[in-house]
CSV table of C-alpha atoms (C1' of nucleotides) in Angstrom, one decimal:
chain,number,residue,atom,x,y,z
A,1,MET,CA,214.6,-2.7,182.2
A,2,THR,CA,213.3,0.7,180.8
A,3,ARG,CA,215.7,0.7,178.2
A,4,GLN,CA,218.7,-1.4,177.4
A,5,PRO,CA,222.0,0.3,176.1
A,6,PRO,CA,222.6,-1.5,172.8
A,7,ALA,CA,225.1,-3.7,173.6
A,8,PRO,CA,228.0,-2.0,175.3
A,9,GLU,CA,230.0,-5.7,176.0
A,10,PRO,CA,231.4,-5.2,172.0
A,11,LEU,CA,232.0,-1.6,172.1
A,12,GLU,CA,235.8,-3.2,173.7
A,13,ALA,CA,236.3,-5.6,171.7
A,14,ARG,CA,236.4,-4.0,168.8
A,15,LEU,CA,238.8,-0.9,170.1
A,16,VAL,CA,240.8,-4.7,170.7
A,17,GLN,CA,240.6,-5.5,167.3
A,18,ALA,CA,241.0,-2.2,165.6
A,19,GLU,CA,244.2,-2.3,167.6
A,20,ALA,CA,245.2,-5.5,166.5
A,21,LEU,CA,244.6,-4.7,163.3
A,22,CYS,CA,246.8,-1.3,163.2
A,23,ALA,CA,249.0,-3.6,164.6
A,24,ARG,CA,249.6,-5.9,162.2
A,25,ARG,CA,249.5,-3.2,159.5
A,26,GLY,CA,252.4,-0.8,161.7
A,27,ALA,CA,249.9,1.5,162.2
A,28,ARG,CA,249.7,3.2,165.6
A,29,LEU,CA,246.7,3.2,166.7
A,30,THR,CA,247.2,5.9,169.5
A,31,LYS,CA,245.4,6.7,172.9
A,32,LEU,CA,243.9,9.5,171.5
A,33,ARG,CA,242.9,8.3,168.1
A,34,ARG,CA,241.6,4.8,169.8
A,35,ASP,CA,239.5,7.5,172.6
A,36,VAL,CA,238.0,8.8,169.2
A,37,LEU,CA,236.8,5.6,167.5
A,38,GLY,CA,236.0,4.8,171.6
A,39,LEU,CA,233.1,8.0,171.2
A,40,ILE,CA,232.6,7.1,167.6
A,41,LEU,CA,231.6,3.4,168.1
A,42,ALA,CA,229.8,4.6,171.4
A,43,SER,CA,227.2,6.8,169.7
A,44,PRO,CA,224.1,5.3,168.7
A,45,GLU,CA,224.2,7.9,165.5
A,46,PRO,CA,226.9,9.7,163.2
A,47,VAL,CA,228.9,12.3,164.9
A,48,GLY,CA,229.9,15.5,163.6
A,49,ALA,CA,233.8,16.4,164.7
A,50,TYR,CA,233.2,19.1,166.6
A,51,ALA,CA,230.4,17.1,168.6
A,52,LEU,CA,233.5,14.3,169.3
A,53,LEU,CA,235.7,17.6,170.4
A,54,ASP,CA,233.0,18.5,173.2
A,55,ARG,CA,232.8,15.1,174.1
A,56,MET,CA,236.4,14.4,174.3
A,57,ARG,CA,236.5,17.6,176.0
A,58,GLU,CA,233.9,16.7,179.0
A,59,GLN,CA,236.2,14.1,179.2
A,60,GLY,CA,239.0,15.7,180.3
A,61,ALA,CA,241.0,16.5,177.5
A,62,SER,CA,241.8,19.7,176.0
A,63,LEU,CA,242.0,19.7,172.0
A,64,GLN,CA,241.6,22.0,169.5
A,65,PRO,CA,240.2,21.3,166.3
A,66,PRO,CA,243.4,19.8,164.3
A,67,THR,CA,244.0,17.3,167.0
A,68,VAL,CA,240.5,15.7,166.3
A,69,TYR,CA,240.3,15.9,162.6
A,70,ARG,CA,243.7,14.1,162.3
A,71,ALA,CA,242.7,11.4,164.6
A,72,LEU,CA,239.7,11.2,162.3
A,73,ASP,CA,242.1,11.0,158.8
A,74,PHE,CA,244.0,8.8,160.9
A,75,LEU,CA,240.7,6.8,161.1
A,76,MET,CA,239.5,6.6,157.9
A,77,ALA,CA,242.7,5.7,156.4
A,78,GLN,CA,242.5,3.1,158.3
A,79,GLY,CA,239.1,2.2,157.1
A,80,LEU,CA,238.0,2.1,160.7
A,81,VAL,CA,235.5,4.5,161.1
A,82,HIS,CA,233.7,6.1,156.9
A,83,ARG,CA,232.9,10.0,156.7
A,84,LEU,CA,229.6,10.3,155.9
A,85,GLU,CA,229.1,13.3,153.9
A,86,ARG,CA,225.1,14.5,153.4
A,87,LEU,CA,225.8,14.9,157.5
A,88,ASN,CA,229.3,15.9,157.5
A,89,ALA,CA,229.7,13.5,160.2
A,90,PHE,CA,231.6,9.9,161.0
A,91,VAL,CA,230.2,7.2,162.1
A,92,GLY,CA,232.2,3.7,163.2
A,93,CYS,CA,232.7,1.0,159.7
A,94,HIS,CA,231.3,-2.1,160.2
A,95,ASP,CA,233.3,-4.3,158.4
A,96,ASP,CA,235.6,-6.7,160.2
A,97,ALA,CA,238.7,-6.1,158.3
A,98,PRO,CA,238.2,-3.0,156.7
A,99,HIS,CA,239.9,-1.0,154.1
A,100,ASP,CA,239.1,0.2,150.8
A,101,HIS,CA,235.7,-1.4,150.6
A,102,ALA,CA,233.3,0.3,149.0
A,103,ALA,CA,230.3,1.2,151.3
A,104,GLN,CA,226.9,2.3,151.1
A,105,PHE,CA,224.8,4.3,154.0
A,106,PHE,CA,221.5,4.5,154.4
A,107,LEU,CA,220.4,7.8,156.9
A,108,CYS,CA,216.7,7.6,158.6
A,109,THR,CA,216.0,11.1,158.4
A,110,ALA,CA,213.9,10.7,161.4
A,111,CYS,CA,216.1,8.8,164.0
A,112,GLY,CA,219.3,9.7,163.0
A,113,LYS,CA,220.6,6.6,162.9
A,114,ALA,CA,222.9,5.1,159.7
A,115,GLU,CA,223.5,1.6,158.3
A,116,GLU,CA,226.4,0.5,156.5
A,117,VAL,CA,225.1,-1.8,153.5
A,118,ASP,CA,228.3,-3.6,151.7
A,119,ASP,CA,225.8,-4.7,148.9
A,120,PRO,CA,228.0,-5.6,145.3
A,121,ALA,CA,224.7,-4.9,143.3
A,122,ILE,CA,225.3,-1.7,143.8
A,123,ALA,CA,228.9,-1.1,143.9
A,124,GLU,CA,228.6,-3.5,140.6
A,125,ALA,CA,226.3,-0.8,138.9
A,126,VAL,CA,228.5,2.4,139.4
A,127,ALA,CA,231.8,0.2,138.8
A,128,ALA,CA,229.3,-1.2,134.8
A,129,THR,CA,228.5,2.6,134.4
A,130,ALA,CA,231.9,4.1,135.4
A,131,ALA,CA,233.3,1.7,132.6
A,132,ARG,CA,231.2,2.3,130.4
A,133,ARG,CA,232.0,6.0,130.0
A,134,GLY,CA,235.8,5.6,130.2
A,135,PHE,CA,235.2,6.6,133.3
A,136,ALA,CA,238.3,5.4,136.2
A,137,PRO,CA,236.1,5.2,139.6
A,138,LEU,CA,238.6,5.7,142.9
A,139,ARG,CA,235.7,6.0,145.7
A,140,ALA,CA,232.2,6.0,145.6
A,141,THR,CA,229.4,7.8,147.7
A,142,VAL,CA,226.4,6.2,148.2
A,143,GLU,CA,224.4,8.1,150.5
A,144,VAL,CA,220.4,6.7,150.6
A,145,GLU,CA,218.0,9.2,152.8
A,146,GLY,CA,214.9,7.9,154.2
A,147,LEU,CA,212.8,6.4,156.3
A,148,CYS,CA,214.4,3.2,158.2
A,149,ALA,CA,212.1,-0.3,158.3
A,150,GLY,CA,211.3,1.0,162.2
A,151,CYS,CA,210.7,4.8,161.5
A,152,ALA,CA,208.7,4.0,158.6
A,153,LEU,CA,206.2,1.8,159.9
A,154,SER,CA,205.9,3.7,163.4
A,155,GLY,CA,205.0,6.8,161.0
A,156,SER,CA,203.3,5.5,158.3
A,157,ASP,CA,201.2,2.6,160.4
A,158,ARG,CA,198.8,5.5,162.5
A,159,GLY,CA,196.4,3.0,163.8
A,160,GLY,CA,198.1,0.4,165.5
A,161,SER,CA,201.4,1.3,166.2
A,162,SER,CA,202.5,1.5,170.1
A,163,THR,CA,205.0,2.8,169.8
A,164,SER,CA,205.3,6.9,168.3
A,165,PRO,CA,201.9,8.9,168.5
A,166,ASP,CA,202.3,10.7,165.6
A,167,GLY,CA,205.0,9.1,163.6
A,168,PRO,CA,208.8,9.6,163.3
A,169,GLY,CA,209.1,13.5,164.5
A,170,PRO,CA,212.6,14.9,162.0
A,171,HIS,CA,215.5,14.1,163.8
A,172,ARG,CA,217.8,17.6,162.8
A,173,PRO,CA,215.5,19.2,159.8
A,174,HIS,CA,218.6,19.3,158.2
A,175,SER,CA,217.6,21.4,155.5
A,176,HIS,CA,220.2,21.2,152.9
B,1,MET,CA,239.6,29.7,116.6
B,2,THR,CA,241.8,29.2,119.7
B,3,ARG,CA,239.7,28.3,122.1
B,4,GLN,CA,235.8,28.1,121.4
B,5,PRO,CA,233.8,28.4,124.5
B,6,PRO,CA,232.3,25.2,124.5
B,7,ALA,CA,228.0,26.2,122.8
B,8,PRO,CA,227.8,29.8,124.6
B,9,GLU,CA,224.4,29.4,122.6
B,10,PRO,CA,222.3,26.9,124.5
B,11,LEU,CA,223.0,28.7,127.6
B,12,GLU,CA,219.7,31.3,126.8
B,13,ALA,CA,217.9,28.1,125.6
B,14,ARG,CA,217.9,26.7,128.6
B,15,LEU,CA,217.0,29.3,131.2
B,16,VAL,CA,214.0,30.2,128.5
B,17,GLN,CA,213.4,26.3,129.0
B,18,ALA,CA,213.9,26.3,133.0
B,19,GLU,CA,211.7,30.2,133.0
B,20,ALA,CA,208.4,27.4,131.0
B,21,LEU,CA,209.1,25.0,133.3
B,22,CYS,CA,208.5,27.3,136.3
B,23,ALA,CA,205.6,29.0,135.0
B,24,ARG,CA,203.8,25.9,134.3
B,25,ARG,CA,204.4,24.6,138.1
B,26,GLY,CA,203.1,28.4,138.8
B,27,ALA,CA,206.8,29.0,140.4
B,28,ARG,CA,208.6,32.2,140.1
B,29,LEU,CA,211.9,32.6,138.5
B,30,THR,CA,212.6,36.1,139.3
B,31,LYS,CA,215.5,37.9,138.2
B,32,LEU,CA,218.3,36.9,140.7
B,33,ARG,CA,217.3,33.5,140.8
B,34,ARG,CA,217.7,33.6,137.2
B,35,ASP,CA,220.9,34.6,136.9
B,36,VAL,CA,221.9,32.7,139.8
B,37,LEU,CA,220.9,29.7,137.7
B,38,GLY,CA,222.6,31.4,134.3
B,39,LEU,CA,225.8,31.4,136.1
B,40,ILE,CA,225.9,27.7,136.9
B,41,LEU,CA,224.7,27.1,133.1
B,42,ALA,CA,227.8,29.3,132.2
B,43,SER,CA,230.5,27.6,134.8
B,44,PRO,CA,232.1,24.4,132.9
B,45,GLU,CA,232.5,22.4,136.8
B,46,PRO,CA,230.4,22.9,139.6
B,47,VAL,CA,230.4,26.1,141.6
B,48,GLY,CA,230.4,26.6,145.3
B,49,ALA,CA,227.5,29.0,146.4
B,50,TYR,CA,230.4,32.0,147.5
B,51,ALA,CA,232.0,31.9,144.7
B,52,LEU,CA,228.4,32.0,143.3
B,53,LEU,CA,228.8,34.9,145.4
B,54,ASP,CA,231.3,36.4,144.2
B,55,ARG,CA,230.2,36.2,140.1
B,56,MET,CA,227.1,38.3,141.1
B,57,ARG,CA,229.1,40.6,142.7
B,58,GLU,CA,231.0,41.4,139.8
B,59,GLN,CA,227.9,41.8,137.9
B,60,GLY,CA,227.2,44.6,139.9
B,61,ALA,CA,224.4,42.8,142.4
B,62,SER,CA,225.3,43.8,146.3
B,63,LEU,CA,224.4,40.4,147.9
B,64,GLN,CA,224.4,38.5,151.3
B,65,PRO,CA,224.9,34.6,151.8
B,66,PRO,CA,221.2,34.0,153.0
B,67,THR,CA,220.1,35.6,149.1
B,68,VAL,CA,222.2,33.3,147.5
B,69,TYR,CA,221.5,30.2,149.3
B,70,ARG,CA,217.8,30.5,148.9
B,71,ALA,CA,218.1,31.3,145.4
B,72,LEU,CA,219.7,27.7,145.4
B,73,ASP,CA,217.5,26.0,147.3
B,74,PHE,CA,214.4,27.3,145.0
B,75,LEU,CA,216.5,26.1,142.4
B,76,MET,CA,216.9,22.9,143.9
B,77,ALA,CA,213.5,22.4,144.5
B,78,GLN,CA,212.7,22.9,140.9
B,79,GLY,CA,214.9,20.3,139.9
B,80,LEU,CA,216.9,23.0,137.9
B,81,VAL,CA,220.8,22.5,140.0
B,82,HIS,CA,221.6,19.8,141.5
B,83,ARG,CA,224.4,19.8,145.2
B,84,LEU,CA,227.3,18.0,144.8
B,85,GLU,CA,228.0,16.9,148.4
B,86,ARG,CA,230.9,15.8,148.2
B,87,LEU,CA,232.3,19.3,147.1
B,88,ASN,CA,230.3,21.2,148.8
B,89,ALA,CA,229.1,22.6,145.1
B,90,PHE,CA,226.1,23.2,142.9
B,91,VAL,CA,225.9,21.8,139.0
B,92,GLY,CA,223.8,22.5,136.5
B,93,CYS,CA,221.0,20.1,135.8
B,94,HIS,CA,220.9,18.0,132.6
B,95,ASP,CA,217.7,16.9,132.5
B,96,ASP,CA,215.0,18.7,129.7
B,97,ALA,CA,212.2,17.5,132.8
B,98,PRO,CA,213.7,18.0,135.5
B,99,HIS,CA,212.1,16.8,138.8
B,100,ASP,CA,213.1,14.4,141.5
B,101,HIS,CA,215.1,12.1,139.1
B,102,ALA,CA,217.5,10.1,140.4
B,103,ALA,CA,220.9,11.1,139.5
B,104,GLN,CA,224.4,10.2,139.7
B,105,PHE,CA,227.5,12.2,139.2
B,106,PHE,CA,231.2,11.1,138.3
B,107,LEU,CA,233.5,13.6,139.3
B,108,CYS,CA,237.0,13.9,137.7
B,109,THR,CA,239.4,15.2,140.1
B,110,ALA,CA,242.1,15.9,137.6
B,111,CYS,CA,239.9,18.2,135.5
B,112,GLY,CA,237.2,19.2,137.9
B,113,LYS,CA,234.4,18.4,136.0
B,114,ALA,CA,231.4,16.8,137.1
B,115,GLU,CA,228.9,14.6,134.7
B,116,GLU,CA,225.8,13.7,135.4
B,117,VAL,CA,224.3,10.1,134.3
B,118,ASP,CA,220.5,9.1,135.6
B,119,ASP,CA,221.4,5.2,135.2
B,120,PRO,CA,218.1,3.1,136.0
B,121,ALA,CA,220.3,0.0,136.9
B,122,ILE,CA,222.0,2.6,139.8
B,123,ALA,CA,218.7,3.7,140.5
B,124,GLU,CA,217.1,-0.2,141.2
B,125,ALA,CA,219.8,-1.5,142.5
B,126,VAL,CA,219.7,1.1,145.6
B,127,ALA,CA,216.1,0.9,145.3
B,128,ALA,CA,215.9,-3.0,145.9
B,129,THR,CA,218.8,-2.4,148.8
B,130,ALA,CA,216.4,-0.4,150.3
B,131,ALA,CA,213.1,-2.5,149.8
B,132,ARG,CA,214.8,-5.4,151.0
B,133,ARG,CA,215.5,-4.0,154.2
B,134,GLY,CA,212.6,-2.4,155.0
B,135,PHE,CA,214.0,1.2,154.0
B,136,ALA,CA,212.0,4.3,152.5
B,137,PRO,CA,214.4,6.1,150.7
B,138,LEU,CA,213.6,10.0,149.5
B,139,ARG,CA,216.5,11.0,147.9
B,140,ALA,CA,220.0,9.1,146.8
B,141,THR,CA,223.3,10.1,146.9
B,142,VAL,CA,225.4,8.9,144.5
B,143,GLU,CA,228.8,10.6,143.5
B,144,VAL,CA,231.6,9.3,142.8
B,145,GLU,CA,235.4,10.1,142.3
B,146,GLY,CA,237.7,9.3,139.9
B,147,LEU,CA,239.6,10.6,136.2
B,148,CYS,CA,237.0,11.1,133.4
B,149,ALA,CA,238.0,9.1,130.2
B,150,GLY,CA,239.9,12.3,128.7
B,151,CYS,CA,242.1,12.4,132.2
B,152,ALA,CA,242.9,8.7,132.3
B,153,LEU,CA,244.1,8.4,129.3
B,154,SER,CA,246.4,11.3,129.4
B,155,GLY,CA,247.3,10.4,132.0
B,156,SER,CA,248.2,7.0,132.0
B,157,ASP,CA,249.1,7.3,128.6
B,158,ARG,CA,253.4,8.3,129.1
B,159,GLY,CA,254.9,8.1,125.7
B,160,GLY,CA,252.0,9.4,123.7
B,161,SER,CA,250.1,11.6,124.7
B,162,SER,CA,250.4,14.9,122.6
B,163,THR,CA,248.5,16.9,125.3
B,164,SER,CA,249.4,17.0,129.1
B,165,PRO,CA,253.0,16.8,129.7
B,166,ASP,CA,252.7,15.2,132.6
B,167,GLY,CA,249.3,13.7,132.5
B,168,PRO,CA,246.3,15.5,134.9
B,169,GLY,CA,247.4,18.1,137.6
B,170,PRO,CA,244.9,17.8,140.6
B,171,HIS,CA,242.3,20.2,140.0
B,172,ARG,CA,241.9,21.1,143.6
B,173,PRO,CA,243.6,18.9,145.5
B,174,HIS,CA,240.5,18.6,148.2
B,175,SER,CA,241.7,16.5,150.8
B,176,HIS,CA,238.3,15.2,152.5
C,1,DG,C1',273.7,10.1,172.3
C,2,DT,C1',271.3,12.1,168.0
C,3,DC,C1',268.6,12.2,164.6
C,4,DA,C1',265.1,11.1,161.7
C,5,DT,C1',260.1,10.4,162.4
C,6,DG,C1',255.6,10.8,163.4
C,7,DC,C1',252.3,12.5,167.0
C,8,DC,C1',250.4,16.2,169.0
C,9,DG,C1',249.3,20.9,171.3
C,10,DC,C1',248.5,26.0,169.6
C,11,DT,C1',247.0,29.7,166.9
C,12,DA,C1',244.8,32.1,163.9
C,13,DC,C1',242.3,31.6,159.8
C,14,DG,C1',239.3,30.4,155.8
C,15,DT,C1',235.3,28.0,154.2
C,16,DT,C1',230.8,26.8,154.0
C,17,DA,C1',225.7,27.5,156.1
C,18,DT,C1',222.0,29.5,158.9
C,19,DA,C1',219.1,31.8,162.5
C,20,DA,C1',216.5,35.5,163.0
C,21,DC,C1',214.5,40.2,161.8
C,22,DA,C1',213.6,44.1,158.7
C,23,DT,C1',211.8,45.9,154.2
C,24,DG,C1',209.4,46.0,149.8
C,25,DG,C1',206.3,44.8,146.5
C,26,DC,C1',202.2,42.5,144.4
C,27,DC,C1',197.5,41.3,144.9
C,28,DC,C1',193.3,40.9,146.5
C,29,DA,C1',189.2,42.5,148.9
C,30,DA,C1',186.8,45.3,152.2
D,1,DT,C1',192.8,53.6,149.3
D,2,DT,C1',193.5,51.3,153.0
D,3,DG,C1',195.0,47.3,155.1
D,4,DG,C1',196.3,42.8,155.1
D,5,DG,C1',198.5,38.6,153.2
D,6,DC,C1',201.8,36.7,151.0
D,7,DC,C1',206.5,36.1,149.1
D,8,DA,C1',210.7,37.3,147.9
D,9,DT,C1',214.5,39.5,149.1
D,10,DG,C1',217.8,42.7,152.3
D,11,DT,C1',220.5,42.9,156.2
D,12,DT,C1',223.8,41.9,160.7
D,13,DA,C1',225.4,38.3,162.7
D,14,DT,C1',226.7,34.5,164.3
D,15,DA,C1',227.2,28.8,163.8
D,16,DA,C1',229.0,25.0,162.1
D,17,DC,C1',232.7,22.5,159.1
D,18,DG,C1',237.4,22.6,158.3
D,19,DT,C1',242.9,23.6,157.2
D,20,DA,C1',247.8,25.6,157.2
D,21,DG,C1',251.6,26.0,159.5
D,22,DC,C1',254.6,25.7,163.4
D,23,DG,C1',257.1,24.1,167.3
D,24,DG,C1',257.8,20.8,170.6
D,25,DC,C1',258.2,16.0,172.1
D,26,DA,C1',258.2,11.2,172.1
D,27,DT,C1',260.0,7.2,170.3
D,28,DG,C1',262.4,4.0,167.6
D,29,DA,C1',266.8,3.7,164.2
D,30,DC,C1',270.8,3.9,164.1
DNA sequence: GTCATGCCGCTACGTTATAACATGGCCCAA
DNA sequence: TTGGGCCATGTTATAACGTAGCGGCATGAC
């Protein structure tokens, strides 16, 4: 029990769910697209397009960048994955009935994880400001960088933490 | 009076202001950095790094990408410019005393303009959600794509508009 | 059957960003 | 006045991210 892969079981369930969703919409979740979605869902962190490409190739596929991007476009159109602009990377959508829904992301610079949140208060605040300006919003990107609860604790809690000896080492420096 | 350049006068004033600000902080707004800032402020729309590079070269400078990126890094560190993640482009900061201040951006897909807003309600909504999750935010990216007031009017107002005959032509398609 | 459509393979290229190393100026102290 | 530290910039090369466009092949409609 040195480390338990964080719930390997739901993966297949989520794929099945995605299949059903696409079927209901008349969209075709092909093997390729399903594989890409699987890799994204299996990743504990956001994945870049080229990382996906590499992983697909490791699994024996022989693809070029456009193929992966097309699959990603499809998955985003179905609301099954989100793109994180700050990271140029992709995450699975956490929503059960995904489509347009507005989402916000909290990106931990220490552990690299991205938490999706669907907070109406934020969406409403944005919508209200837009309305006040006569702006007709189509999509909102909300991405907050910082330290997640776990990393904030182990980082500031010097003198009692059992986890990391000197706080969260930056995940990918990612200067930007 | 066929077209009036939108306020050419404040440009120099803003540069002087930026200079003063940097001086106060002990930061050096060199000629290069000042030139880059000038180009960004002079642009009615967000500018990409390579567009800046081209314009600098047109003005006789001979630079490479890293030089521009370093200048941009400096200007961002001083809060004088912001980066728009959706566009991979940069805009001048509208704040008078710029630093960390949280900002939100409304990006018009029709005319390409970016409006900076500094709405405490949005910032607070984000902060509240973060706090609820134990997340320690460092920076928030809020970028809303849609139609600005002007373009929304001329686009939907078919039958009476005097401006554009068939609505706002998309600025840069920018698939993403 | 054959036709349209949608998906995918592939080549090639465009765009955005950074690593790594070299140079040059400025200030200060020895 | 020389040498060293520091910062900004120059230079080369390459990494990382993304797309245009064409052709072939399967599937389902008629």
